[in-house]
Amino acid sequence: MLEPTAVALQIAFLVVLYLFIVWVARSALRDLRRPDAERAAGLAAGAPPPGATGLHAAAGLAGQAAADPRLIVERAPGHTPGMEYVIGEGAVLGRGDQAEIRLEDPYASGRHAQLSRRGGLVVLEDLGSTNGTFLNEEPVTGPQPLHQGDRVRIGDSEFTYVTG
């Protein structure tokens, strides 16, 4: 008599557990996709979405935040630590001849990443590299604004972003 009830309870428990796992996975995927979609929509439309942060929130500091932006070499093959690169209106980082900041890093692509000015901000974008670009140890998946002290890593090369 107890056996059919026990089996029914076990099946019910497994169904509830399965539904919980599906709900968690769906919520996580939705949260992971949302920031990229909002970032892309904000850049395309030119206006920040309601409650936006990051790129648009920093735009209020336009004149002062990126007055004289530069990258300081922390570690990079073929570069001296402390060496500075002035970004100016933008720069491409990579191993190729067309890169303004040449990397002698075997993990860097020819045109690996790009720094560009958007208003008063300096924005970092990965250019479809094989090994990825990292901002503060997080993979860059779309245009990312740089802030004072941010760390940019490409392979074994690491830079610190500074202004002023």
mmCIF file of C-alpha atoms in Angstrom:
data_model
loop_
_atom_site.group_PDB
_atom_site.id
_atom_site.type_symbol
_atom_site.label_atom_id
_atom_site.label_comp_id
_atom_site.label_asym_id
_atom_site.label_seq_id
_atom_site.Cartn_x
_atom_site.Cartn_y
_atom_site.Cartn_z
ATOM 1 C CA MET A 1 0.000 0.000 0.000
ATOM 2 C CA LEU A 2 2.745 2.431 0.857
ATOM 3 C CA GLU A 3 4.802 1.509 -2.183
ATOM 4 C CA PRO A 4 2.551 3.184 -4.839
ATOM 5 C CA THR A 5 2.344 6.303 -2.679
ATOM 6 C CA ALA A 6 6.120 6.397 -2.232
ATOM 7 C CA VAL A 7 6.674 5.989 -5.984
ATOM 8 C CA ALA A 8 4.153 8.763 -6.721
ATOM 9 C CA LEU A 9 5.910 11.087 -4.260
ATOM 10 C CA GLN A 10 9.302 10.311 -5.813
ATOM 11 C CA ILE A 11 7.988 11.054 -9.300
ATOM 12 C CA ALA A 12 6.349 14.272 -8.101
ATOM 13 C CA PHE A 13 9.626 15.320 -6.446
ATOM 14 C CA LEU A 14 11.588 14.665 -9.665
ATOM 15 C CA VAL A 15 9.059 16.658 -11.724
ATOM 16 C CA VAL A 16 9.279 19.611 -9.318
ATOM 17 C CA LEU A 17 13.099 19.385 -9.321
ATOM 18 C CA TYR A 18 13.174 19.300 -13.135
ATOM 19 C CA LEU A 19 10.849 22.332 -13.369
ATOM 20 C CA PHE A 20 13.026 24.222 -10.880
ATOM 21 C CA ILE A 21 16.194 23.515 -12.896
ATOM 22 C CA VAL A 22 14.487 24.625 -16.125
ATOM 23 C CA TRP A 23 13.275 27.822 -14.416
ATOM 24 C CA VAL A 24 16.768 28.633 -13.082
ATOM 25 C CA ALA A 25 18.408 27.975 -16.470
ATOM 26 C CA ARG A 26 15.816 30.077 -18.295
ATOM 27 C CA SER A 27 16.212 32.960 -15.839
ATOM 28 C CA ALA A 28 19.990 32.841 -16.094
ATOM 29 C CA LEU A 29 19.939 32.852 -19.896
ATOM 30 C CA ARG A 30 17.472 35.736 -19.952
ATOM 31 C CA ASP A 31 19.667 37.765 -17.576
ATOM 32 C CA LEU A 32 22.825 36.999 -19.550
ATOM 33 C CA ARG A 33 21.259 38.091 -22.831
ATOM 34 C CA ARG A 34 19.569 41.248 -21.584
ATOM 35 C CA PRO A 35 22.623 43.511 -21.040
ATOM 36 C CA ASP A 36 24.004 42.929 -24.560
ATOM 37 C CA ALA A 37 20.648 43.613 -26.188
ATOM 38 C CA GLU A 38 20.125 46.777 -24.146
ATOM 39 C CA ARG A 39 23.676 47.971 -24.879
ATOM 40 C CA ALA A 40 23.260 47.410 -28.615
ATOM 41 C CA ALA A 41 19.858 49.129 -28.646
ATOM 42 C CA GLY A 42 21.219 52.121 -26.759
ATOM 43 C CA LEU A 43 24.188 52.551 -29.114
ATOM 44 C CA ALA A 44 22.029 52.155 -32.237
ATOM 45 C CA ALA A 45 19.287 54.549 -31.157
ATOM 46 C CA GLY A 46 21.628 57.081 -29.550
ATOM 47 C CA ALA A 47 19.367 57.453 -26.527
ATOM 48 C CA PRO A 48 19.748 55.575 -23.262
ATOM 49 C CA PRO A 49 17.034 53.087 -22.374
ATOM 50 C CA PRO A 50 15.164 53.764 -19.119
ATOM 51 C CA GLY A 51 17.340 53.041 -16.085
ATOM 52 C CA ALA A 52 20.479 52.655 -18.215
ATOM 53 C CA THR A 53 23.894 52.556 -16.619
ATOM 54 C CA GLY A 54 27.441 52.172 -17.930
ATOM 55 C CA LEU A 55 27.951 53.867 -21.285
ATOM 56 C CA HIS A 56 25.157 56.403 -20.894
ATOM 57 C CA ALA A 57 25.622 57.168 -17.210
ATOM 58 C CA ALA A 58 29.277 57.985 -17.792
ATOM 59 C CA ALA A 59 28.406 60.321 -20.686
ATOM 60 C CA GLY A 60 27.603 63.085 -18.217
ATOM 61 C CA LEU A 61 31.316 63.296 -17.428
ATOM 62 C CA ALA A 62 32.136 63.662 -21.097
ATOM 63 C CA GLY A 63 34.539 66.600 -21.062
ATOM 64 C CA GLN A 64 36.468 65.689 -17.943
ATOM 65 C CA ALA A 65 36.569 61.881 -17.835
ATOM 66 C CA ALA A 66 38.477 61.225 -21.037
ATOM 67 C CA ALA A 67 40.555 64.427 -21.291
ATOM 68 C CA ASP A 68 43.862 62.683 -22.075
ATOM 69 C CA PRO A 69 43.178 58.943 -22.181
ATOM 70 C CA ARG A 70 46.102 56.510 -22.262
ATOM 71 C CA LEU A 71 46.944 52.882 -21.748
ATOM 72 C CA ILE A 72 49.803 52.038 -19.407
ATOM 73 C CA VAL A 73 51.584 48.729 -19.975
ATOM 74 C CA GLU A 74 51.431 46.502 -16.902
ATOM 75 C CA ARG A 75 52.887 43.479 -18.671
ATOM 76 C CA ALA A 76 53.210 42.672 -22.340
ATOM 77 C CA PRO A 77 55.745 40.687 -24.366
ATOM 78 C CA GLY A 78 58.141 43.105 -26.069
ATOM 79 C CA HIS A 79 57.017 46.127 -24.016
ATOM 80 C CA THR A 80 58.508 47.802 -20.964
ATOM 81 C CA PRO A 81 56.147 47.947 -17.952
ATOM 82 C CA GLY A 82 55.090 51.550 -17.354
ATOM 83 C CA MET A 83 55.235 52.451 -21.068
ATOM 84 C CA GLU A 84 52.290 54.677 -22.033
ATOM 85 C CA TYR A 85 50.219 54.826 -25.218
ATOM 86 C CA VAL A 86 48.143 57.954 -25.835
ATOM 87 C CA ILE A 87 44.815 56.865 -27.297
ATOM 88 C CA GLY A 88 43.902 60.149 -29.004
ATOM 89 C CA GLU A 89 40.808 59.631 -31.162
ATOM 90 C CA GLY A 90 41.223 55.866 -31.070
ATOM 91 C CA ALA A 91 43.580 52.982 -31.659
ATOM 92 C CA VAL A 92 43.589 49.383 -32.814
ATOM 93 C CA LEU A 93 45.450 46.822 -30.702
ATOM 94 C CA GLY A 94 46.844 43.702 -32.353
ATOM 95 C CA ARG A 95 49.759 41.899 -33.966
ATOM 96 C CA GLY A 96 49.149 43.223 -37.482
ATOM 97 C CA ASP A 97 50.969 46.044 -39.244
ATOM 98 C CA GLN A 98 47.835 48.218 -39.280
ATOM 99 C CA ALA A 99 47.552 48.183 -35.453
ATOM 100 C CA GLU A 100 48.481 51.451 -33.748
ATOM 101 C CA ILE A 101 49.390 49.542 -30.575
ATOM 102 C CA ARG A 102 51.414 46.540 -31.765
ATOM 103 C CA LEU A 103 51.347 43.467 -29.567
ATOM 104 C CA GLU A 104 54.040 40.810 -29.741
ATOM 105 C CA ASP A 105 51.668 38.391 -28.091
ATOM 106 C CA PRO A 106 50.998 34.985 -29.688
ATOM 107 C CA TYR A 107 47.410 35.105 -28.356
ATOM 108 C CA ALA A 108 46.625 38.428 -30.099
ATOM 109 C CA SER A 109 44.940 38.606 -33.503
ATOM 110 C CA GLY A 110 46.131 40.929 -36.272
ATOM 111 C CA ARG A 111 43.338 43.391 -35.463
ATOM 112 C CA HIS A 112 42.325 42.228 -32.004
ATOM 113 C CA ALA A 113 40.541 45.111 -30.275
ATOM 114 C CA GLN A 114 39.689 48.734 -30.880
ATOM 115 C CA LEU A 115 39.572 51.791 -28.657
ATOM 116 C CA SER A 116 37.423 54.620 -29.986
ATOM 117 C CA ARG A 117 36.000 57.907 -28.771
ATOM 118 C CA ARG A 118 32.237 58.217 -28.551
ATOM 119 C CA GLY A 119 31.409 61.632 -27.303
ATOM 120 C CA GLY A 120 33.686 62.129 -24.330
ATOM 121 C CA LEU A 121 33.985 58.408 -23.633
ATOM 122 C CA VAL A 122 36.612 55.915 -24.683
ATOM 123 C CA VAL A 123 34.974 52.637 -25.671
ATOM 124 C CA LEU A 124 36.658 49.225 -25.963
ATOM 125 C CA GLU A 125 35.437 46.668 -28.531
ATOM 126 C CA ASP A 126 36.706 43.232 -29.468
ATOM 127 C CA LEU A 127 37.102 42.942 -33.242
ATOM 128 C CA GLY A 128 36.102 39.273 -33.492
ATOM 129 C CA SER A 129 39.385 37.972 -32.120
ATOM 130 C CA THR A 130 39.990 34.279 -31.607
ATOM 131 C CA ASN A 131 41.014 34.458 -27.939
ATOM 132 C CA GLY A 132 38.881 37.384 -26.786
ATOM 133 C CA THR A 133 39.479 40.685 -25.056
ATOM 134 C CA PHE A 134 38.973 41.099 -21.317
ATOM 135 C CA LEU A 135 37.985 44.194 -19.349
ATOM 136 C CA ASN A 136 38.616 43.760 -15.626
ATOM 137 C CA GLU A 137 38.827 39.988 -16.250
ATOM 138 C CA GLU A 138 35.351 39.904 -17.846
ATOM 139 C CA PRO A 139 35.052 39.023 -21.560
ATOM 140 C CA VAL A 140 34.167 41.972 -23.785
ATOM 141 C CA THR A 141 31.018 41.038 -25.722
ATOM 142 C CA GLY A 142 30.071 44.451 -27.067
ATOM 143 C CA PRO A 143 31.160 48.087 -26.798
ATOM 144 C CA GLN A 144 32.303 48.758 -23.218
ATOM 145 C CA PRO A 145 33.098 52.216 -21.793
ATOM 146 C CA LEU A 146 36.442 52.527 -20.035
ATOM 147 C CA HIS A 147 36.773 54.118 -16.614
ATOM 148 C CA GLN A 148 39.823 55.283 -14.666
ATOM 149 C CA GLY A 149 41.875 52.270 -13.517
ATOM 150 C CA ASP A 150 40.168 49.680 -15.737
ATOM 151 C CA ARG A 151 42.347 46.733 -16.764
ATOM 152 C CA VAL A 152 42.401 45.642 -20.411
ATOM 153 C CA ARG A 153 43.854 42.185 -21.121
ATOM 154 C CA ILE A 154 44.618 40.584 -24.472
ATOM 155 C CA GLY A 155 46.336 37.220 -24.098
ATOM 156 C CA ASP A 156 49.401 37.763 -21.900
ATOM 157 C CA SER A 157 49.325 41.548 -22.427
ATOM 158 C CA GLU A 158 47.712 43.699 -19.752
ATOM 159 C CA PHE A 159 47.142 47.460 -19.724
ATOM 160 C CA THR A 160 45.635 49.953 -17.278
ATOM 161 C CA TYR A 161 43.410 52.729 -18.588
ATOM 162 C CA VAL A 162 44.066 56.197 -17.155
ATOM 163 C CA THR A 163 42.862 59.724 -17.952
ATOM 164 C CA GLY A 164 44.123 63.215 -17.223
#
